[in-house]
Tab-separated table of C-alpha atoms in Angstrom:
chain	number	residue	atom	x	y	z
A	1029	MET	CA	-5.069	-56.590	-8.083
A	1030	SER	CA	-7.660	-55.670	-10.682
A	1031	ALA	CA	-7.212	-52.774	-13.102
A	1032	ALA	CA	-10.108	-50.921	-11.468
A	1033	THR	CA	-8.529	-51.196	-8.009
A	1034	LEU	CA	-5.160	-50.095	-9.332
A	1035	GLY	CA	-6.762	-47.097	-11.042
A	1036	THR	CA	-8.595	-46.135	-7.856
A	1037	ASN	CA	-5.375	-46.272	-5.811
A	1038	LEU	CA	-3.533	-44.145	-8.359
A	1039	LEU	CA	-6.301	-41.541	-8.396
A	1040	GLN	CA	-6.103	-41.245	-4.616
A	1041	GLU	CA	-2.471	-40.196	-4.966
A	1042	VAL	CA	-3.325	-37.389	-7.388
A	1043	LYS	CA	-3.388	-33.927	-5.846
A	1044	GLU	CA	-5.587	-31.290	-7.447
A	1045	GLU	CA	-4.489	-27.673	-7.674
A	1046	GLY	CA	-5.529	-24.585	-9.561
A	1047	LEU	CA	-3.712	-23.238	-12.590
A	1048	ASN	CA	-2.635	-20.145	-10.640
A	1049	GLU	CA	-0.955	-22.351	-8.006
A	1050	LEU	CA	0.841	-24.331	-10.713
A	1051	LEU	CA	2.072	-21.157	-12.386
A	1052	HIS	CA	3.246	-19.750	-9.032
A	1053	THR	CA	5.185	-22.945	-8.351
A	1054	LEU	CA	6.805	-22.943	-11.800
A	1055	ARG	CA	7.809	-19.314	-11.410
A	1056	SER	CA	9.299	-19.954	-7.977
A	1057	VAL	CA	11.368	-22.842	-9.352
A	1058	TYR	CA	13.032	-20.502	-11.841
A	1059	GLU	CA	13.429	-17.651	-9.372
A	1060	ASN	CA	16.207	-18.374	-6.913
A	1061	GLN	CA	15.941	-14.888	-5.423
A	1062	PRO	CA	12.847	-12.960	-4.300
A	1063	ARG	CA	11.379	-10.700	-6.949
A	1064	GLN	CA	12.521	-7.122	-6.637
A	1065	VAL	CA	9.720	-4.725	-5.823
A	1066	HIS	CA	9.355	-1.774	-8.170
A	1067	THR	CA	6.703	0.789	-7.285
A	1068	GLY	CA	8.644	3.503	-9.109
A	1069	GLN	CA	9.333	5.469	-5.906
A	1070	ALA	CA	12.944	4.746	-4.964
A	1071	ASN	CA	12.604	5.242	-1.197
A	1072	VAL	CA	9.598	2.945	-0.930
A	1073	ASP	CA	11.247	0.333	-3.141
A	1074	GLU	CA	14.383	0.379	-1.005
A	1075	LEU	CA	12.396	-0.367	2.158
A	1076	LEU	CA	10.219	-3.069	0.608
A	1077	ASN	CA	13.222	-4.782	-0.957
A	1078	ALA	CA	15.042	-4.669	2.375
A	1079	PHE	CA	12.383	-6.994	3.755
A	1080	ALA	CA	12.301	-9.049	0.566
A	1081	SER	CA	16.036	-9.680	0.751
A	1082	SER	CA	15.691	-11.093	4.260
A	1083	ASN	CA	13.174	-13.714	3.064
A	1084	ARG	CA	10.842	-12.722	5.890
A	1085	TYR	CA	7.739	-10.693	5.116
A	1086	HIS	CA	5.053	-11.674	7.535
A	1087	HIS	CA	7.046	-12.130	10.733
A	1088	GLY	CA	6.779	-15.925	10.682
A	1089	HIS	CA	2.976	-16.067	10.728
A	1090	ASP	CA	1.293	-18.849	8.807
A	1091	PHE	CA	-0.177	-18.286	5.355
A	1092	ALA	CA	-3.638	-19.809	5.423
A	1093	SER	CA	-4.221	-19.805	1.696
A	1094	ALA	CA	-0.732	-20.586	0.337
A	1095	SER	CA	-0.164	-24.278	-0.151
A	1096	HIS	CA	3.350	-24.283	-1.580
A	1097	ASN	CA	6.547	-23.516	0.274
A	1098	ALA	CA	7.859	-21.600	-2.712
A	1099	ILE	CA	4.961	-19.178	-2.502
A	1100	ARG	CA	5.247	-18.897	1.273
A	1101	ARG	CA	8.915	-17.898	1.034
A	1102	HIS	CA	8.450	-14.976	-1.341
A	1103	PRO	CA	4.994	-13.421	-1.061
A	1104	ARG	CA	4.368	-10.021	-2.571
A	1105	PRO	CA	4.663	-7.099	-0.145
A	1106	VAL	CA	1.994	-5.284	1.838
A	1107	LEU	CA	2.602	-1.591	2.527
A	1108	GLU	CA	0.605	0.442	5.039
A	1109	LEU	CA	0.713	4.243	5.087
A	1110	ILE	CA	-0.292	5.481	8.540
A	1111	GLY	CA	-1.396	9.088	8.892
A	1112	ALA	CA	0.025	10.264	12.203
A	1113	THR	CA	-2.149	13.395	12.209
A	1114	PRO	CA	-4.968	14.885	10.127
A	1115	CYS	CA	-3.680	16.188	6.773
A	1116	SER	CA	-0.571	14.048	7.239
A	1117	GLY	CA	0.084	13.651	3.500
A	1118	LYS	CA	-0.573	9.895	3.281
A	1119	THR	CA	-3.250	10.296	0.596
A	1120	GLN	CA	-0.970	12.526	-1.504
A	1121	LEU	CA	1.787	9.935	-1.225
A	1122	LEU	CA	-0.765	7.319	-2.275
A	1123	TYR	CA	-1.702	9.411	-5.341
A	1124	HIS	CA	1.933	9.404	-6.377
A	1125	LEU	CA	2.309	5.628	-5.966
A	1126	ILE	CA	-0.902	4.944	-7.889
A	1127	GLY	CA	0.189	7.305	-10.660
A	1128	LEU	CA	3.511	5.486	-11.046
A	1129	SER	CA	1.726	2.156	-11.213
A	1130	LEU	CA	-0.610	3.393	-13.970
A	1131	LEU	CA	1.812	5.414	-16.083
A	1132	PRO	CA	3.875	3.757	-18.823
A	1133	SER	CA	7.589	3.263	-18.302
A	1134	ARG	CA	8.464	5.752	-21.056
A	1135	TYR	CA	6.860	8.659	-22.872
A	1136	GLU	CA	8.425	10.580	-25.758
A	1137	ASP	CA	11.562	8.472	-25.173
A	1138	VAL	CA	11.796	9.803	-21.602
A	1139	SER	CA	11.733	7.466	-18.606
A	1140	LEU	CA	8.747	8.076	-16.333
A	1141	GLY	CA	9.488	5.320	-13.833
A	1142	GLY	CA	5.995	3.941	-14.396
A	1143	ASN	CA	4.903	0.312	-14.469
A	1144	GLY	CA	1.990	0.442	-16.921
A	1145	THR	CA	-0.161	-1.866	-14.788
A	1146	VAL	CA	-3.735	-2.106	-13.524
A	1147	VAL	CA	-4.675	-0.679	-10.131
A	1148	VAL	CA	-7.671	-1.899	-8.134
A	1149	LEU	CA	-8.735	0.802	-5.665
A	1150	LEU	CA	-11.168	0.177	-2.839
A	1151	ASP	CA	-12.081	3.673	-1.663
A	1152	LEU	CA	-13.545	2.863	1.741
A	1153	GLY	CA	-13.666	6.411	3.065
A	1154	ILE	CA	-15.030	7.841	-0.216
A	1155	ARG	CA	-12.447	10.634	-0.128
A	1156	PHE	CA	-10.353	9.722	-3.132
A	1157	SER	CA	-10.099	12.502	-5.733
A	1158	LEU	CA	-9.585	11.458	-9.347
A	1159	LEU	CA	-8.997	15.083	-10.306
A	1160	ARG	CA	-6.144	15.371	-7.837
A	1161	LEU	CA	-4.672	12.057	-9.036
A	1162	GLU	CA	-4.750	13.303	-12.619
A	1163	LYS	CA	-3.010	16.525	-11.645
A	1164	VAL	CA	-0.294	14.645	-9.740
A	1165	MET	CA	0.305	12.375	-12.731
A	1166	VAL	CA	0.451	15.238	-15.242
A	1167	THR	CA	2.903	17.132	-13.031
A	1168	HIS	CA	5.125	14.064	-12.670
A	1169	VAL	CA	5.235	13.499	-16.428
A	1170	GLN	CA	5.966	17.165	-17.089
A	1171	SER	CA	8.769	17.231	-14.508
A	1172	GLN	CA	10.430	14.193	-16.097
A	1173	LEU	CA	10.215	15.836	-19.520
A	1174	ASP	CA	11.707	19.059	-18.140
A	1175	LYS	CA	14.652	17.178	-16.622
A	1176	ARG	CA	15.537	15.850	-20.079
A	1177	SER	CA	14.800	19.199	-21.755
A	1178	GLU	CA	12.108	17.489	-23.795
A	1179	THR	CA	8.927	19.278	-24.794
A	1180	ALA	CA	5.397	17.985	-25.221
A	1181	SER	CA	2.112	19.811	-25.446
A	1182	ARG	CA	-0.011	19.951	-22.341
A	1183	SER	CA	-2.908	18.388	-24.223
A	1184	SER	CA	-0.834	15.385	-25.346
A	1185	VAL	CA	0.399	14.767	-21.797
A	1186	GLU	CA	-3.123	15.011	-20.408
A	1187	SER	CA	-4.396	12.644	-23.102
A	1188	MET	CA	-1.744	10.053	-22.204
A	1189	VAL	CA	-2.576	10.388	-18.496
A	1190	ARG	CA	-6.292	9.930	-19.122
A	1191	THR	CA	-5.542	6.831	-21.174
A	1192	SER	CA	-3.566	5.468	-18.218
A	1193	LEU	CA	-6.460	6.288	-15.866
A	1194	ASN	CA	-8.672	3.900	-17.839
A	1195	HIS	CA	-6.809	1.131	-16.021
A	1196	LEU	CA	-7.762	2.387	-12.562
A	1197	HIS	CA	-10.755	0.425	-11.286
A	1198	VAL	CA	-12.493	2.039	-8.310
A	1199	PHE	CA	-14.893	0.275	-5.952
A	1200	ARG	CA	-16.684	1.992	-3.069
A	1201	PRO	CA	-18.201	-0.554	-0.643
A	1202	GLN	CA	-20.219	0.972	2.188
A	1203	THR	CA	-19.756	-1.654	4.914
A	1204	SER	CA	-17.211	-4.270	5.892
A	1205	LEU	CA	-19.521	-6.999	4.614
A	1206	SER	CA	-19.860	-5.305	1.236
A	1207	LEU	CA	-16.057	-4.933	1.201
A	1208	LEU	CA	-15.660	-8.698	1.604
A	1209	ALA	CA	-18.240	-9.318	-1.109
A	1210	THR	CA	-16.427	-6.921	-3.432
A	1211	LEU	CA	-13.089	-8.617	-2.864
A	1212	SER	CA	-14.700	-11.977	-3.608
A	1213	ASN	CA	-15.794	-10.748	-7.034
A	1214	VAL	CA	-12.823	-8.589	-8.073
A	1215	GLN	CA	-11.001	-11.427	-9.802
A	1216	ASN	CA	-14.070	-12.410	-11.851
A	1217	TYR	CA	-14.486	-8.765	-12.824
A	1218	LEU	CA	-10.868	-8.437	-13.946
A	1219	PHE	CA	-11.043	-11.635	-15.993
A	1220	ASN	CA	-14.201	-10.453	-17.743
A	1221	THR	CA	-12.755	-8.677	-20.772
A	1222	VAL	CA	-16.140	-7.242	-21.736
A	1223	CYS	CA	-16.281	-5.013	-18.627
A	1224	HIS	CA	-13.063	-3.056	-19.129
A	1225	VAL	CA	-10.058	-2.384	-21.362
A	1226	SER	CA	-7.377	-3.713	-19.014
A	1227	ALA	CA	-7.257	-7.313	-20.211
A	1228	ASN	CA	-3.766	-6.941	-21.695
A	1229	ARG	CA	-2.244	-5.499	-18.501
A	1230	SER	CA	-1.099	-7.195	-15.329
A	1231	VAL	CA	-2.384	-6.021	-11.962
A	1232	GLY	CA	0.209	-3.890	-10.206
A	1233	SER	CA	-1.448	-3.216	-6.877
A	1234	ILE	CA	-4.586	-3.543	-4.791
A	1235	ILE	CA	-5.299	-0.382	-2.791
A	1236	LEU	CA	-7.291	-0.339	0.463
A	1237	HIS	CA	-7.738	3.382	1.053
A	1238	ASN	CA	-8.762	4.010	4.696
A	1239	VAL	CA	-8.727	0.351	5.670
A	1240	ASP	CA	-10.008	1.365	9.119
A	1241	ALA	CA	-13.050	3.204	7.696
A	1242	PHE	CA	-15.555	0.691	9.113
A	1243	LEU	CA	-13.797	0.314	12.474
A	1244	TRP	CA	-16.321	2.194	14.612
A	1245	GLN	CA	-19.263	0.895	12.607
A	1246	ASP	CA	-18.207	-2.688	13.325
A	1247	ARG	CA	-17.498	-1.936	16.974
A	1248	LEU	CA	-20.966	-0.431	17.376
A	1249	GLU	CA	-22.546	-3.440	15.671
A	1250	ASP	CA	-20.565	-5.744	17.945
A	1251	ALA	CA	-21.629	-3.839	21.082
A	1252	GLU	CA	-25.295	-3.868	20.050
A	1253	ASP	CA	-25.125	-7.566	19.305
A	1254	GLN	CA	-23.679	-8.332	22.742
A	1255	THR	CA	-26.283	-6.084	24.393
A	1256	HIS	CA	-29.219	-7.862	22.749
A	1257	ASN	CA	-27.753	-11.346	23.116
A	1258	THR	CA	-26.517	-11.408	26.694
A	1259	ALA	CA	-27.226	-15.132	26.989
A	1260	ALA	CA	-25.001	-15.992	24.056
A	1261	PRO	CA	-21.400	-16.987	24.867
A	1262	HIS	CA	-18.890	-14.196	24.321
A	1263	ASN	CA	-16.686	-14.808	21.280
A	1264	ALA	CA	-13.588	-13.067	19.972
A	1265	GLY	CA	-15.662	-10.123	18.791
A	1266	LEU	CA	-16.933	-8.951	15.450
A	1267	LEU	CA	-14.009	-6.671	14.614
A	1268	PRO	CA	-11.227	-9.301	14.801
A	1269	THR	CA	-13.404	-11.721	12.823
A	1270	ARG	CA	-14.058	-9.190	10.080
A	1271	PHE	CA	-10.365	-8.356	9.787
A	1272	ARG	CA	-9.394	-12.039	9.676
A	1273	ASP	CA	-11.837	-12.458	6.814
A	1274	LEU	CA	-10.463	-9.317	5.155
A	1275	VAL	CA	-6.891	-10.582	5.356
A	1276	ALA	CA	-7.909	-13.994	3.998
A	1277	HIS	CA	-9.710	-12.416	1.020
A	1278	VAL	CA	-6.891	-9.992	0.215
A	1279	ARG	CA	-4.245	-12.676	0.617
A	1280	ARG	CA	-6.002	-15.023	-1.810
A	1281	LEU	CA	-6.488	-12.229	-4.321
A	1282	GLN	CA	-2.884	-11.084	-3.961
A	1283	ALA	CA	-1.542	-14.609	-4.439
A	1284	SER	CA	-3.695	-15.126	-7.508
A	1285	LEU	CA	-2.809	-11.801	-9.151
A	1286	SER	CA	0.788	-11.643	-7.855
A	1287	CYS	CA	0.594	-7.961	-6.968
A	1288	CYS	CA	1.421	-5.574	-4.158
A	1289	VAL	CA	-1.114	-4.424	-1.579
A	1290	ILE	CA	-1.093	-0.827	-0.345
A	1291	ALA	CA	-3.326	0.311	2.506
A	1292	THR	CA	-3.815	3.580	4.324
A	1293	SER	CA	-5.032	4.148	7.865
A	1294	SER	CA	-5.057	6.824	10.545
A	1295	ALA	CA	-3.281	6.554	13.878
A	1296	LEU	CA	-5.388	6.992	17.013
A	1297	SER	CA	-2.356	7.459	19.231
A	1298	THR	CA	0.513	9.893	18.910
A	1299	THR	CA	3.828	8.854	17.443
A	1300	SER	CA	6.456	8.138	20.065
A	1301	TYR	CA	10.175	7.607	19.736
A	1302	THR	CA	12.359	4.963	21.293
A	1303	ARG	CA	15.976	3.890	21.125
A	1304	ILE	CA	16.610	0.564	19.383
A	1305	ASP	CA	20.125	-0.664	18.686
A	1306	GLY	CA	21.465	2.793	19.469
A	1307	GLN	CA	19.112	4.539	17.021
A	1308	VAL	CA	16.189	6.809	17.896
A	1309	VAL	CA	13.288	5.443	15.821
A	1310	PRO	CA	9.524	6.172	15.625
A	1311	VAL	CA	6.828	3.763	16.778
A	1312	VAL	CA	3.053	4.059	16.631
A	1313	ARG	CA	0.606	1.799	18.410
A	1314	SER	CA	-1.768	0.272	15.876
A	1315	HIS	CA	-5.460	0.092	16.775
A	1316	LEU	CA	-6.140	-2.630	14.204
A	1317	PRO	CA	-6.379	-6.341	15.109
A	1318	ASN	CA	-3.362	-8.650	15.189
A	1319	SER	CA	-4.450	-10.426	12.021
A	1320	TRP	CA	-3.974	-7.212	10.064
A	1321	ARG	CA	-0.741	-6.166	11.782
A	1322	SER	CA	0.887	-9.532	11.037
A	1323	PHE	CA	-0.214	-9.270	7.397
A	1324	VAL	CA	1.562	-5.963	6.739
A	1325	THR	CA	5.166	-6.024	5.496
A	1326	VAL	CA	6.179	-2.391	5.978
A	1327	ARG	CA	4.485	0.442	7.871
A	1328	LEU	CA	5.327	4.036	7.067
A	1329	ILE	CA	4.319	6.750	9.519
A	1330	VAL	CA	3.451	9.810	7.445
A	1331	HIS	CA	3.146	13.228	9.038
A	1332	ARG	CA	3.610	16.881	8.299
A	1333	ASP	CA	6.423	18.850	9.818
A	1334	SER	CA	5.321	21.992	11.592
A	1335	VAL	CA	5.004	25.141	9.490
A	1336	GLN	CA	7.183	27.994	10.667
A	1337	LYS	CA	5.092	30.630	12.406
A	1338	PHE	CA	4.916	34.270	11.321
A	1339	PRO	CA	7.020	36.830	13.205
A	1340	LEU	CA	5.296	38.384	16.213
A	1341	GLY	CA	5.306	41.845	14.675
A	1342	ILE	CA	3.428	41.006	11.477
A	1343	CYS	CA	-0.287	41.690	11.168
A	1344	ALA	CA	-2.792	39.391	9.472
A	1345	GLU	CA	-3.475	41.844	6.656
A	1346	ALA	CA	0.188	42.187	5.786
A	1347	ALA	CA	0.650	38.418	5.791
A	1348	ALA	CA	-2.352	37.928	3.519
A	1349	GLU	CA	-1.244	40.617	1.097
A	1350	ALA	CA	2.267	39.242	0.852
A	1351	GLY	CA	1.028	35.676	0.393
A	1352	GLN	CA	3.407	34.556	3.094
A	1353	ARG	CA	1.069	31.967	4.485
A	1354	ARG	CA	0.746	30.209	1.162
A	1355	GLY	CA	4.502	30.341	0.720
A	1356	ALA	CA	5.005	28.825	4.149
A	1357	MET	CA	2.552	26.055	3.371
A	1358	GLU	CA	4.209	25.343	0.011
A	1359	LYS	CA	7.614	25.068	1.696
A	1360	SER	CA	6.398	22.781	4.481
A	1361	VAL	CA	7.879	19.312	4.418
A	1362	PHE	CA	6.183	15.958	4.918
A	1363	SER	CA	8.037	12.907	6.130
A	1364	ALA	CA	7.520	9.157	5.870
A	1365	ARG	CA	9.282	7.137	8.544
A	1366	LEU	CA	9.546	3.397	8.948
A	1367	ASP	CA	7.510	2.204	11.942
A	1368	TRP	CA	9.654	0.117	14.278
A	1369	SER	CA	6.833	-1.107	16.528
A	1370	GLU	CA	7.047	-4.637	15.054
A	1371	SER	CA	10.857	-4.690	14.865
A	1372	ASP	CA	11.066	-7.498	17.441
A	1373	PHE	CA	9.814	-9.819	14.693
A	1374	TRP	CA	12.355	-8.681	12.088
A	1375	ARG	CA	15.261	-10.865	11.191
A	1376	GLU	CA	18.724	-9.661	12.027
A	1377	GLU	CA	19.646	-9.248	8.359
A	1378	THR	CA	16.624	-6.988	7.915
A	1379	ARG	CA	17.800	-4.765	10.751
A	1380	SER	CA	21.277	-4.660	9.279
A	1381	VAL	CA	20.017	-3.645	5.834
A	1382	ILE	CA	17.800	-0.901	7.249
A	1383	LYS	CA	20.482	0.475	9.570
A	1384	ALA	CA	22.866	0.594	6.617
A	1385	MET	CA	20.489	2.886	4.719
A	1386	GLU	CA	21.542	6.499	4.481
A	1387	ASN	CA	18.524	7.824	6.406
A	1388	ILE	CA	17.479	4.621	8.219
A	1389	GLY	CA	14.031	4.334	6.677
A	1390	VAL	CA	13.146	8.032	6.464
A	1391	PHE	CA	12.384	10.134	3.392
A	1392	LEU	CA	10.897	13.584	2.867
A	1393	PHE	CA	8.580	15.064	0.272
A	1394	ARG	CA	6.666	18.251	-0.447
A	1395	ILE	CA	3.044	18.629	-1.483
A	1396	THR	CA	2.239	21.525	-3.778
A	1397	THR	CA	-0.892	22.648	-5.550
A	1398	SER	CA	0.247	20.793	-8.660
A	1399	GLY	CA	1.778	17.582	-7.351
A	1400	VAL	CA	4.202	15.785	-5.051
A	1401	ASP	CA	7.905	16.603	-5.019
A	1402	PHE	CA	10.503	14.186	-3.630
A	1403	ASP	CA	13.499	16.387	-4.375
A	1404	VAL	CA	13.917	17.232	-0.685
A	1405	ASN	CA	17.057	16.628	1.308
A	1406	ILE	CA	17.169	15.598	4.955
A	1407	GLN	CA	19.076	18.191	6.886
A	1408	ALA	CA	21.588	16.947	9.357
């Protein structure tokens, strides 16, 4: 055998892979256990880590873009916040999670629970308020300082928060096709150190705010296409195809950046309750395609508990003068409950971990004019 032939045969045995795949493999070799998720919000972390500990995130579905078993075993989580009703509180909960991802871990020697990372936000519904996010972050920092009896000027806190906000990168695509194009170019944008000041930070999360924003637009486009092309064979439909492409793009980006994905959506059906393993649990029927549902790790159904009505004998003028309505609104409680609609795909150890939780995947919070408060107890 000639040297040229031998060299050709050896080259055929060489497998090419990207640097990110090599680094993922090396990390997995040294990590015997799945990485613990830390969003900074204890209730959310507990649920995400419950699924991480069971070594089963995506319900056994195949990972199209992951080529190594080590990566397939421990992918980063995908969290979906589902608004059960209008004004459910999902966006306010999202503000809090984004704030924790952006804020540093400590300020004035006080723990903030932050991660000091980069957040990539795709605001698909164009409803995201940076002013509200800033207020939520300032309130969180101030509350942590108050708990430790530490003092800091309002201006210094606001300056630190604004510095953290420099690492929030917002994109606002107008269609599902522009969303896919944006996702294709996000990594190049992040690696271009001339465009931003976040080069020295890791990416903490990718946010898809109102992931169902283009649902009806795509359905209309699909219906018009079928109307004008009646002779063409009927395929799976535009909507499932777009979501398969969306999942593929997000999955590749998530694997490359090793970050969490958080999405929000709105439920089209009402939340129902069923009994599973002796527990009454909430379920909501998702209107999104199977490709998206199998991609999500944990779904939280977010809704607002009913506000107590005024007594029958009170008049509107008296209520307005006393400010009772505002007080009632301030005291109203929002809840986030684990969606059990996909529980048939959970492993038994996942069920056991969740059932062993104190509130079985439920936590409460309040939304005030200044921020989000999680110091709310579940009444028996």
